[in-house]
mmCIF file of C-alpha atoms in Angstrom:
data_model
loop_
_atom_site.group_PDB
_atom_site.id
_atom_site.type_symbol
_atom_site.label_atom_id
_atom_site.label_comp_id
_atom_site.label_asym_id
_atom_site.label_seq_id
_atom_site.Cartn_x
_atom_site.Cartn_y
_atom_site.Cartn_z
ATOM 1 C CA MET A 1 65.947 96.786 59.649
ATOM 2 C CA LYS A 2 69.225 97.656 57.926
ATOM 3 C CA SER A 3 67.539 100.504 56.053
ATOM 4 C CA LEU A 4 66.083 102.101 59.251
ATOM 5 C CA PRO A 5 67.861 105.080 60.898
ATOM 6 C CA ARG A 6 69.915 104.316 64.031
ATOM 7 C CA LYS A 7 67.585 106.366 66.308
ATOM 8 C CA ILE A 8 64.566 104.334 65.266
ATOM 9 C CA LYS A 9 66.480 101.086 65.779
ATOM 10 C CA GLY A 10 67.435 102.214 69.295
ATOM 11 C CA THR A 11 63.815 103.119 70.129
ATOM 12 C CA ILE A 12 62.572 99.712 68.982
ATOM 13 C CA LEU A 13 65.261 97.972 71.031
ATOM 14 C CA LEU A 14 64.300 99.912 74.204
ATOM 15 C CA PHE A 15 60.619 99.105 73.626
ATOM 16 C CA VAL A 16 61.355 95.380 73.331
ATOM 17 C CA LEU A 17 63.531 95.364 76.472
ATOM 18 C CA GLY A 18 60.884 97.341 78.435
ATOM 19 C CA SER A 19 58.197 94.884 77.397
ATOM 20 C CA VAL A 20 60.303 91.987 78.687
ATOM 21 C CA LEU A 21 60.831 93.679 82.064
ATOM 22 C CA LEU A 22 57.165 94.673 82.494
ATOM 23 C CA SER A 23 56.038 91.133 81.862
ATOM 24 C CA GLY A 24 57.698 90.197 85.204
ATOM 25 C CA CYS A 25 55.150 92.153 87.282
ATOM 26 C CA ALA A 26 52.954 89.886 89.410
ATOM 27 C CA PHE A 27 49.210 90.423 89.298
ATOM 28 C CA LYS A 28 46.392 88.447 90.849
ATOM 29 C CA ASP A 29 42.666 88.922 90.254
ATOM 30 C CA ILE A 30 40.727 90.417 93.160
ATOM 31 C CA ASP A 31 38.446 87.375 93.333
ATOM 32 C CA LYS A 32 41.531 85.288 94.118
ATOM 33 C CA SER A 33 42.258 87.342 97.260
ATOM 34 C CA VAL A 34 40.674 87.566 100.691
ATOM 35 C CA PHE A 35 41.252 90.724 102.745
ATOM 36 C CA VAL A 36 42.344 90.653 106.392
ATOM 37 C CA ALA A 37 40.498 93.186 108.579
ATOM 38 C CA MET A 38 42.345 92.626 111.885
ATOM 39 C CA ILE A 39 45.267 90.604 113.219
ATOM 40 C CA ALA A 40 45.264 89.147 116.751
ATOM 41 C CA LEU A 41 48.474 87.882 118.350
ATOM 42 C CA ASP A 42 48.253 85.826 121.554
ATOM 43 C CA VAL A 43 50.133 83.312 123.677
ATOM 44 C CA SER A 44 48.964 79.750 123.001
ATOM 45 C CA ASP A 45 48.601 76.810 125.405
ATOM 46 C CA ASP A 46 51.085 74.762 123.352
ATOM 47 C CA GLU A 47 54.639 75.012 124.742
ATOM 48 C CA GLU A 48 56.159 73.911 121.437
ATOM 49 C CA LYS A 49 54.097 76.438 119.496
ATOM 50 C CA PRO A 50 53.834 79.416 121.850
ATOM 51 C CA TYR A 51 52.356 81.942 119.390
ATOM 52 C CA LYS A 52 48.692 81.992 118.415
ATOM 53 C CA VAL A 53 47.651 84.082 115.425
ATOM 54 C CA THR A 54 43.996 84.785 114.607
ATOM 55 C CA LEU A 55 42.871 86.636 111.492
ATOM 56 C CA LYS A 56 39.528 88.359 110.927
ATOM 57 C CA LEU A 57 38.627 88.166 107.228
ATOM 58 C CA TYR A 58 36.088 90.152 105.230
ATOM 59 C CA GLU A 59 33.493 87.917 103.582
ATOM 60 C CA PRO A 60 33.146 88.880 99.899
ATOM 61 C CA THR A 61 29.640 90.020 98.897
ATOM 62 C CA GLY A 62 28.157 91.346 95.683
ATOM 63 C CA SER A 63 26.655 94.498 97.239
ATOM 64 C CA PHE A 64 25.639 96.023 100.570
ATOM 65 C CA ASN A 65 22.019 95.105 99.849
ATOM 66 C CA GLU A 66 23.045 91.467 100.026
ATOM 67 C CA ALA A 67 24.897 91.951 103.315
ATOM 68 C CA THR A 68 22.974 94.234 105.635
ATOM 69 C CA GLU A 69 24.817 92.740 108.612
ATOM 70 C CA PRO A 70 28.572 92.383 109.078
ATOM 71 C CA GLN A 71 29.924 89.068 107.882
ATOM 72 C CA TYR A 72 33.378 87.817 108.738
ATOM 73 C CA SER A 73 35.243 84.562 108.840
ATOM 74 C CA TYR A 74 38.198 83.679 111.067
ATOM 75 C CA LEU A 75 41.392 81.699 110.769
ATOM 76 C CA SER A 76 43.437 80.690 113.790
ATOM 77 C CA GLU A 77 46.676 78.727 114.146
ATOM 78 C CA ASN A 78 49.493 78.133 116.646
ATOM 79 C CA GLY A 79 53.126 78.301 115.586
ATOM 80 C CA GLU A 80 56.655 78.128 116.861
ATOM 81 C CA THR A 81 56.994 81.540 115.224
ATOM 82 C CA LEU A 82 54.442 84.070 113.988
ATOM 83 C CA SER A 83 55.513 83.476 110.377
ATOM 84 C CA GLU A 84 54.972 79.726 110.709
ATOM 85 C CA ALA A 85 51.409 80.269 111.948
ATOM 86 C CA ILE A 86 50.650 82.591 109.010
ATOM 87 C CA ARG A 87 52.119 80.145 106.492
ATOM 88 C CA MET A 88 49.951 77.347 107.864
ATOM 89 C CA MET A 89 46.817 79.502 107.633
ATOM 90 C CA GLU A 90 47.574 80.271 103.995
ATOM 91 C CA SER A 91 47.010 76.575 103.318
ATOM 92 C CA TYR A 92 43.498 76.772 104.823
ATOM 93 C CA SER A 93 42.176 79.121 102.133
ATOM 94 C CA ASP A 94 41.922 78.821 98.363
ATOM 95 C CA LYS A 95 42.609 82.578 98.131
ATOM 96 C CA GLU A 96 45.619 84.775 98.809
ATOM 97 C CA LEU A 97 45.596 86.388 102.266
ATOM 98 C CA GLU A 98 45.918 90.153 101.706
ATOM 99 C CA PHE A 99 47.190 92.095 104.747
ATOM 100 C CA GLY A 100 47.411 95.460 103.007
ATOM 101 C CA HIS A 101 43.924 96.558 104.172
ATOM 102 C CA SER A 102 44.372 95.437 107.774
ATOM 103 C CA LYS A 103 43.924 98.503 109.973
ATOM 104 C CA LEU A 104 44.192 97.100 113.481
ATOM 105 C CA ILE A 105 46.722 94.797 115.155
ATOM 106 C CA ILE A 106 45.776 93.594 118.644
ATOM 107 C CA LEU A 107 48.281 92.079 121.061
ATOM 108 C CA GLY A 108 47.053 89.788 123.826
ATOM 109 C CA GLU A 109 47.759 91.173 127.286
ATOM 110 C CA GLU A 110 49.642 88.045 128.331
ATOM 111 C CA LEU A 111 51.864 88.261 125.231
ATOM 112 C CA VAL A 112 52.753 91.882 126.055
ATOM 113 C CA LYS A 113 53.520 91.056 129.692
ATOM 114 C CA ASP A 114 55.833 88.251 128.520
ATOM 115 C CA ASN A 115 57.947 91.038 126.980
ATOM 116 C CA LYS A 116 57.699 89.613 123.443
ATOM 117 C CA ASN A 117 57.663 93.069 121.858
ATOM 118 C CA LYS A 118 60.934 92.539 119.985
ATOM 119 C CA GLU A 119 59.712 89.363 118.269
ATOM 120 C CA ILE A 120 56.325 90.910 117.490
ATOM 121 C CA LEU A 121 57.825 94.043 115.938
ATOM 122 C CA ASP A 122 60.356 92.037 113.938
ATOM 123 C CA PHE A 123 57.546 90.018 112.341
ATOM 124 C CA LEU A 124 55.258 92.983 111.672
ATOM 125 C CA LEU A 125 57.976 95.176 110.175
ATOM 126 C CA ARG A 126 59.495 92.554 107.879
ATOM 127 C CA ARG A 127 56.218 91.848 106.097
ATOM 128 C CA PRO A 128 55.934 94.406 103.274
ATOM 129 C CA ASP A 129 52.145 94.018 103.060
ATOM 130 C CA ILE A 130 51.449 95.140 106.652
ATOM 131 C CA GLN A 131 50.955 98.903 106.746
ATOM 132 C CA MET A 132 53.039 100.960 109.180
ATOM 133 C CA ILE A 133 50.011 103.219 109.701
ATOM 134 C CA SER A 134 47.969 100.340 111.172
ATOM 135 C CA TRP A 135 46.733 100.981 114.699
ATOM 136 C CA ILE A 136 48.095 98.767 117.440
ATOM 137 C CA ALA A 137 46.396 98.006 120.767
ATOM 138 C CA VAL A 138 46.309 95.562 123.685
ATOM 139 C CA GLY A 139 43.354 93.159 124.003
ATOM 140 C CA ARG A 140 42.006 92.082 127.412
ATOM 141 C CA PRO A 141 41.720 89.260 128.329
ATOM 142 C CA ASN A 142 43.161 88.256 124.943
ATOM 143 C CA ALA A 143 43.302 89.513 121.385
ATOM 144 C CA GLU A 144 41.281 86.657 119.848
ATOM 145 C CA GLU A 145 38.144 87.439 121.875
ATOM 146 C CA ILE A 146 38.380 91.102 120.921
ATOM 147 C CA ILE A 147 38.484 90.556 117.150
ATOM 148 C CA LYS A 148 35.684 87.946 117.279
ATOM 149 C CA MET A 149 33.355 90.278 119.168
ATOM 150 C CA ILE A 150 30.744 91.944 116.911
ATOM 151 C CA PRO A 151 28.992 94.713 118.871
ATOM 152 C CA GLN A 152 25.332 95.570 118.444
ATOM 153 C CA GLY A 153 24.670 97.984 115.599
ATOM 154 C CA GLU A 154 27.895 97.357 113.693
ATOM 155 C CA SER A 155 27.553 98.110 109.993
ATOM 156 C CA ALA A 156 28.757 95.902 107.170
ATOM 157 C CA ALA A 157 32.260 96.277 105.715
ATOM 158 C CA TYR A 158 33.575 98.624 108.422
ATOM 159 C CA PRO A 159 34.263 97.147 111.882
ATOM 160 C CA GLU A 160 33.009 99.425 114.659
ATOM 161 C CA LEU A 161 36.331 99.098 116.476
ATOM 162 C CA PHE A 162 37.992 101.254 113.797
ATOM 163 C CA ASN A 163 35.856 104.256 114.837
ATOM 164 C CA TYR A 164 37.578 104.352 118.225
ATOM 165 C CA PHE A 165 40.923 105.247 116.649
ATOM 166 C CA ASP A 166 40.336 107.024 113.324
ATOM 167 C CA SER A 167 39.219 110.401 114.808
ATOM 168 C CA ASN A 168 36.081 110.296 112.624
ATOM 169 C CA GLY A 169 33.982 108.678 115.348
ATOM 170 C CA THR A 170 34.384 109.308 119.051
ATOM 171 C CA THR A 171 36.790 112.027 120.231
ATOM 172 C CA THR A 172 36.979 111.117 123.910
ATOM 173 C CA PRO A 173 40.201 112.011 125.762
ATOM 174 C CA TYR A 174 40.311 108.519 127.302
ATOM 175 C CA ILE A 175 41.426 106.807 124.075
ATOM 176 C CA VAL A 176 45.066 106.646 123.066
ATOM 177 C CA THR A 177 45.650 106.120 119.349
ATOM 178 C CA THR A 178 48.994 104.532 118.523
ATOM 179 C CA HIS A 179 50.188 103.603 115.030
ATOM 180 C CA LEU A 180 52.565 100.751 114.303
ATOM 181 C CA PHE A 181 55.335 103.110 113.115
ATOM 182 C CA GLU A 182 54.979 105.135 116.330
ATOM 183 C CA PHE A 183 55.109 102.010 118.504
ATOM 184 C CA ARG A 184 58.236 100.804 116.721
ATOM 185 C CA ARG A 185 59.939 104.225 116.927
ATOM 186 C CA ASN A 186 59.321 104.608 120.658
ATOM 187 C CA MET A 187 60.409 101.039 121.427
ATOM 188 C CA LYS A 188 63.661 101.554 119.523
ATOM 189 C CA GLU A 189 64.363 105.078 120.802
ATOM 190 C CA SER A 190 65.813 105.718 124.241
ATOM 191 C CA GLY A 191 64.281 108.699 126.010
ATOM 192 C CA ILE A 192 60.597 107.977 125.397
ATOM 193 C CA ASP A 193 58.291 105.044 126.245
ATOM 194 C CA SER A 194 55.317 103.624 124.334
ATOM 195 C CA VAL A 195 51.671 103.846 125.367
ATOM 196 C CA LEU A 196 49.125 101.423 123.876
ATOM 197 C CA PRO A 197 45.329 101.558 124.357
ATOM 198 C CA ILE A 198 43.626 98.642 126.165
ATOM 199 C CA ILE A 199 40.486 97.217 124.521
ATOM 200 C CA GLU A 200 38.020 95.383 126.798
ATOM 201 C CA ILE A 201 34.528 93.924 126.336
ATOM 202 C CA ASN A 202 31.807 95.001 128.768
ATOM 203 C CA HIS A 203 30.151 92.453 131.061
ATOM 204 C CA GLU A 204 27.081 92.076 128.829
ATOM 205 C CA ASP A 205 29.256 91.378 125.733
ATOM 206 C CA GLN A 206 27.487 94.161 123.880
ATOM 207 C CA HIS A 207 30.137 96.796 123.278
ATOM 208 C CA PHE A 208 33.811 97.638 123.721
ATOM 209 C CA GLU A 209 35.382 99.724 126.471
ATOM 210 C CA VAL A 210 38.533 101.636 125.532
ATOM 211 C CA ASN A 211 39.462 104.011 128.356
ATOM 212 C CA LYS A 212 42.716 102.656 129.809
ATOM 213 C CA SER A 213 46.221 102.255 128.439
ATOM 214 C CA LEU A 214 49.411 100.276 128.985
ATOM 215 C CA LEU A 215 52.816 101.920 129.325
ATOM 216 C CA LEU A 216 55.644 99.830 127.845
ATOM 217 C CA ALA A 217 59.405 100.128 128.161
ATOM 218 C CA ILE A 218 62.227 97.732 127.300
ATOM 219 C CA ASN A 219 63.045 95.223 130.047
ATOM 220 C CA LYS A 220 60.361 96.614 132.398
ATOM 221 C CA GLU A 221 57.026 95.371 133.637
ATOM 222 C CA PRO A 222 54.177 97.151 131.782
ATOM 223 C CA LEU A 223 52.451 99.832 133.830
ATOM 224 C CA GLU A 224 48.685 100.267 133.450
ATOM 225 C CA LEU A 225 47.277 103.791 133.308
ATOM 226 C CA ASN A 226 43.721 104.171 134.594
ATOM 227 C CA SER A 227 41.124 106.328 132.856
ATOM 228 C CA LEU A 228 42.173 109.564 134.570
ATOM 229 C CA ASP A 229 45.893 109.037 133.910
ATOM 230 C CA THR A 230 45.150 108.107 130.287
ATOM 231 C CA SER A 231 43.193 111.348 129.911
ATOM 232 C CA ILE A 232 46.012 113.375 131.488
ATOM 233 C CA TYR A 233 48.586 111.701 129.235
ATOM 234 C CA ASN A 234 46.494 112.628 126.198
ATOM 235 C CA MET A 235 46.177 116.239 127.368
ATOM 236 C CA LEU A 236 49.919 116.551 127.960
ATOM 237 C CA SER A 237 51.147 114.767 124.861
ATOM 238 C CA ARG A 238 48.529 115.132 122.149
ATOM 239 C CA SER A 239 46.611 118.327 122.976
ATOM 240 C CA VAL A 240 43.194 116.647 122.834
ATOM 241 C CA LYS A 241 40.274 118.862 121.869
ATOM 242 C CA HIS A 242 37.814 117.787 124.549
ATOM 243 C CA ALA A 243 38.268 116.917 128.206
ATOM 244 C CA ASN A 244 36.443 117.182 131.514
ATOM 245 C CA LEU A 245 38.006 117.970 134.878
ATOM 246 C CA LEU A 246 36.192 117.542 138.177
ATOM 247 C CA ILE A 247 36.900 120.479 140.500
ATOM 248 C CA LYS A 248 36.378 120.176 144.262
ATOM 249 C CA GLU A 249 37.785 123.300 145.891
ATOM 250 C CA ASP A 250 36.646 125.651 148.648
ATOM 251 C CA GLY A 251 33.126 124.245 148.817
ATOM 252 C CA ASP A 252 32.606 124.337 145.041
ATOM 253 C CA HIS A 253 31.899 121.177 143.081
ATOM 254 C CA PHE A 254 31.755 121.541 139.306
ATOM 255 C CA ILE A 255 32.876 120.009 136.007
ATOM 256 C CA ALA A 256 35.110 122.122 133.778
ATOM 257 C CA ASN A 257 34.410 121.274 130.126
ATOM 258 C CA ILE A 258 37.759 121.906 128.416
ATOM 259 C CA ASP A 259 37.516 122.459 124.650
ATOM 260 C CA THR A 260 41.082 123.665 124.026
ATOM 261 C CA VAL A 261 44.260 122.264 125.562
ATOM 262 C CA LYS A 262 47.731 123.586 124.790
ATOM 263 C CA SER A 263 50.779 122.072 126.447
ATOM 264 C CA LYS A 264 54.526 122.578 126.156
ATOM 265 C CA PHE A 265 57.244 120.789 128.042
ATOM 266 C CA ASN A 266 61.028 120.769 127.988
ATOM 267 C CA VAL A 267 64.085 119.934 130.047
ATOM 268 C CA ASN A 268 66.050 122.767 131.661
ATOM 269 C CA ILE A 269 69.619 121.812 132.540
ATOM 270 C CA LYS A 270 71.164 123.956 135.276
ATOM 271 C CA ASN A 271 74.028 121.489 135.659
ATOM 272 C CA PRO A 272 74.284 117.668 135.449
ATOM 273 C CA SER A 273 73.121 117.350 139.057
ATOM 274 C CA GLU A 274 70.234 119.830 138.748
ATOM 275 C CA ILE A 275 67.654 119.147 136.043
ATOM 276 C CA GLN A 276 64.203 120.672 135.887
ATOM 277 C CA LEU A 277 61.160 119.500 133.924
ATOM 278 C CA ALA A 278 59.234 122.577 132.775
ATOM 279 C CA ILE A 279 55.585 122.045 131.764
ATOM 280 C CA ASN A 280 53.215 124.857 130.751
ATOM 281 C CA ILE A 281 49.571 124.055 130.081
ATOM 282 C CA SER A 282 46.675 126.250 128.964
ATOM 283 C CA LEU A 283 43.087 125.103 129.512
ATOM 284 C CA TYR A 284 40.123 126.891 127.897
ATOM 285 C CA GLY A 285 36.463 126.021 128.178
ATOM 286 C CA SER A 286 33.334 126.493 130.286
ATOM 287 C CA ILE A 287 31.514 124.944 133.225
ATOM 288 C CA ALA A 288 29.440 121.930 132.179
ATOM 289 C CA GLU A 289 27.861 120.886 135.489
ATOM 290 C CA SER A 290 27.683 122.154 139.068
ATOM 291 C CA HIS A 291 26.055 121.285 142.395
ATOM 292 C CA LYS A 292 25.041 124.894 142.920
ATOM 293 C CA PRO A 293 24.240 128.004 140.831
ATOM 294 C CA MET A 294 27.326 129.583 139.252
ATOM 295 C CA ILE A 295 27.713 133.355 138.962
ATOM 296 C CA SER A 296 29.589 134.958 136.063
ATOM 297 C CA LYS A 297 31.239 137.578 138.258
ATOM 298 C CA ASP A 298 32.925 134.757 140.197
ATOM 299 C CA LEU A 299 34.710 133.399 137.110
ATOM 300 C CA PRO A 300 38.146 134.521 138.433
ATOM 301 C CA GLN A 301 37.541 132.389 141.539
ATOM 302 C CA TYR A 302 36.485 129.384 139.442
ATOM 303 C CA ASN A 303 39.623 129.820 137.314
ATOM 304 C CA GLU A 304 41.795 129.806 140.419
ATOM 305 C CA GLU A 305 40.112 126.611 141.592
ATOM 306 C CA LEU A 306 40.644 125.042 138.150
ATOM 307 C CA LYS A 307 44.306 126.054 138.242
ATOM 308 C CA LYS A 308 44.878 124.580 141.703
ATOM 309 C CA GLU A 309 43.058 121.291 141.067
ATOM 310 C CA SER A 310 44.504 120.682 137.598
ATOM 311 C CA GLU A 311 48.074 121.480 138.695
ATOM 312 C CA GLU A 312 47.732 118.875 141.450
ATOM 313 C CA LYS A 313 46.462 116.260 138.975
ATOM 314 C CA PHE A 314 49.100 116.948 136.299
ATOM 315 C CA LYS A 315 51.953 117.149 138.791
ATOM 316 C CA GLY A 316 50.753 113.933 140.449
ATOM 317 C CA PHE A 317 50.891 112.161 137.074
ATOM 318 C CA ILE A 318 54.431 113.376 136.305
ATOM 319 C CA THR A 319 55.614 112.441 139.810
ATOM 320 C CA GLU A 320 54.159 108.955 139.470
ATOM 321 C CA MET A 321 55.904 108.444 136.122
ATOM 322 C CA LYS A 322 59.230 109.584 137.588
ATOM 323 C CA LYS A 323 58.799 107.320 140.580
ATOM 324 C CA HIS A 324 58.349 104.218 138.372
ATOM 325 C CA GLY A 325 61.065 105.297 135.934
ATOM 326 C CA TYR A 326 58.793 105.752 132.904
ATOM 327 C CA ASP A 327 59.021 108.613 130.429
ATOM 328 C CA PRO A 328 55.917 108.586 128.196
ATOM 329 C CA LEU A 329 56.233 112.284 127.290
ATOM 330 C CA GLY A 330 59.793 112.048 125.957
ATOM 331 C CA PHE A 331 61.780 114.264 128.327
ATOM 332 C CA GLY A 332 64.802 112.055 127.535
ATOM 333 C CA ILE A 333 64.626 112.949 123.841
ATOM 334 C CA ASP A 334 64.451 116.669 124.688
ATOM 335 C CA TYR A 335 67.530 116.237 126.881
ATOM 336 C CA LYS A 336 69.481 114.472 124.118
ATOM 337 C CA ALA A 337 68.550 117.203 121.643
ATOM 338 C CA LYS A 338 70.116 119.869 123.881
ATOM 339 C CA VAL A 339 73.407 118.190 124.769
ATOM 340 C CA LEU A 340 76.290 117.248 122.481
ATOM 341 C CA HIS A 341 76.584 113.493 122.052
ATOM 342 C CA ASN A 342 80.022 113.337 123.700
ATOM 343 C CA ARG A 343 78.802 115.202 126.778
ATOM 344 C CA ARG A 344 75.554 113.374 127.405
ATOM 345 C CA MET A 345 74.867 111.162 130.385
ATOM 346 C CA THR A 346 74.459 107.445 129.729
ATOM 347 C CA ASP A 347 70.891 106.139 129.624
ATOM 348 C CA GLU A 348 71.245 104.821 133.186
ATOM 349 C CA GLU A 349 72.641 108.140 134.450
ATOM 350 C CA TRP A 350 69.878 110.065 132.686
ATOM 351 C CA MET A 351 67.176 107.886 134.249
ATOM 352 C CA GLU A 352 68.573 108.542 137.729
ATOM 353 C CA ALA A 353 68.699 112.270 136.990
ATOM 354 C CA TYR A 354 65.133 112.133 135.590
ATOM 355 C CA LYS A 355 63.819 110.488 138.762
ATOM 356 C CA LYS A 356 65.382 113.267 140.865
ATOM 357 C CA ALA A 357 64.414 116.114 138.515
ATOM 358 C CA LYS A 358 62.354 118.986 139.874
ATOM 359 C CA VAL A 359 58.943 119.528 138.252
ATOM 360 C CA ASN A 360 57.969 123.130 137.423
ATOM 361 C CA LEU A 361 54.388 122.857 136.212
ATOM 362 C CA THR A 362 52.118 125.810 135.552
ATOM 363 C CA VAL A 363 48.502 125.806 134.375
ATOM 364 C CA LYS A 364 46.954 128.862 132.757
ATOM 365 C CA PRO A 365 43.181 128.548 133.308
ATOM 366 C CA GLY A 366 40.661 129.982 130.863
ATOM 367 C CA ILE A 367 37.050 129.327 131.917
ATOM 368 C CA LYS A 368 35.065 131.721 129.752
ATOM 369 C CA SER A 369 31.529 130.953 130.846
ATOM 370 C CA THR A 370 29.516 129.360 133.643
ATOM 371 C CA GLY A 371 27.524 127.609 130.935
ATOM 372 C CA SER A 372 24.247 128.842 132.422
ATOM 373 C CA ILE A 373 21.466 130.461 130.432
ATOM 374 C CA GLN A 374 20.666 133.868 131.929
#
């Protein structure tokens, strides 16, 4: 060593030190792990252990030929805290529970109505192996029943429930897709409220129904949005690609098939006592169904009827949100972005101003075809 140049000695020393540090990396064989597909969080019947956690686990198989039907196993445990329940379940398996591939977290409806969002988020965000891009939803009547339901026709290795939220399956406007990071951001931020989809099982226990949503705000009772309001919320906030609007005006009765929705909204501040909510929406599409023959030359009339009916529906939704003091579209954030921090109203003052704000809503209709074959 004494005869070696100093540069070579330094390189050898760095190599030895690097080898020591790399040896500290933890690694576990894949056959020593079991992957969690979904997490269900509910309220238990035990007063001393109020949280119930249920995990849906993928069953390891050699190939798809060996598992033509979906195979899962389940673990369930009550705990004084969510972490305690998870730690207990880790003792039920000879393998490491891997949460990194879990795509869906379902909250029981009763747990959400008990306003346990703070505790739930604290647990989910502190675990480094739970992905922030996981979808989060509300299960009715509880989360455990939802994750244990296997609908007819489900394929192996990919739960059908994922298709409702990943945009690769259905694209209905009645489904709200909310990620964990988005839920956390909206619950922490003042000026916008969170909306979570509601997952139900149909009466025959054969398939899921996801066409309603739950509006959540801190220290408030959750407000359920029906199918129509969920669709309107999606059109206003997420510019969905497909939607249907029933038009009943001036003796006409038809369905407008909307294939393009563009919406913009902002807060106009005349003065602190006069605030206006400006919403501009463009709807483009064609007529999908009608009770009578539709004539192309009457398209301007049909567009006027679409404008009138849709403006009533959208304005009714905004008015209802203002009345209950909810802000799912984030008008409060737009207000804060336009006013210096030392001149803003307090959150309470803003909410009062929001409830009294005037709504200026305009719809630009764009029916291009009656949909009929001439």
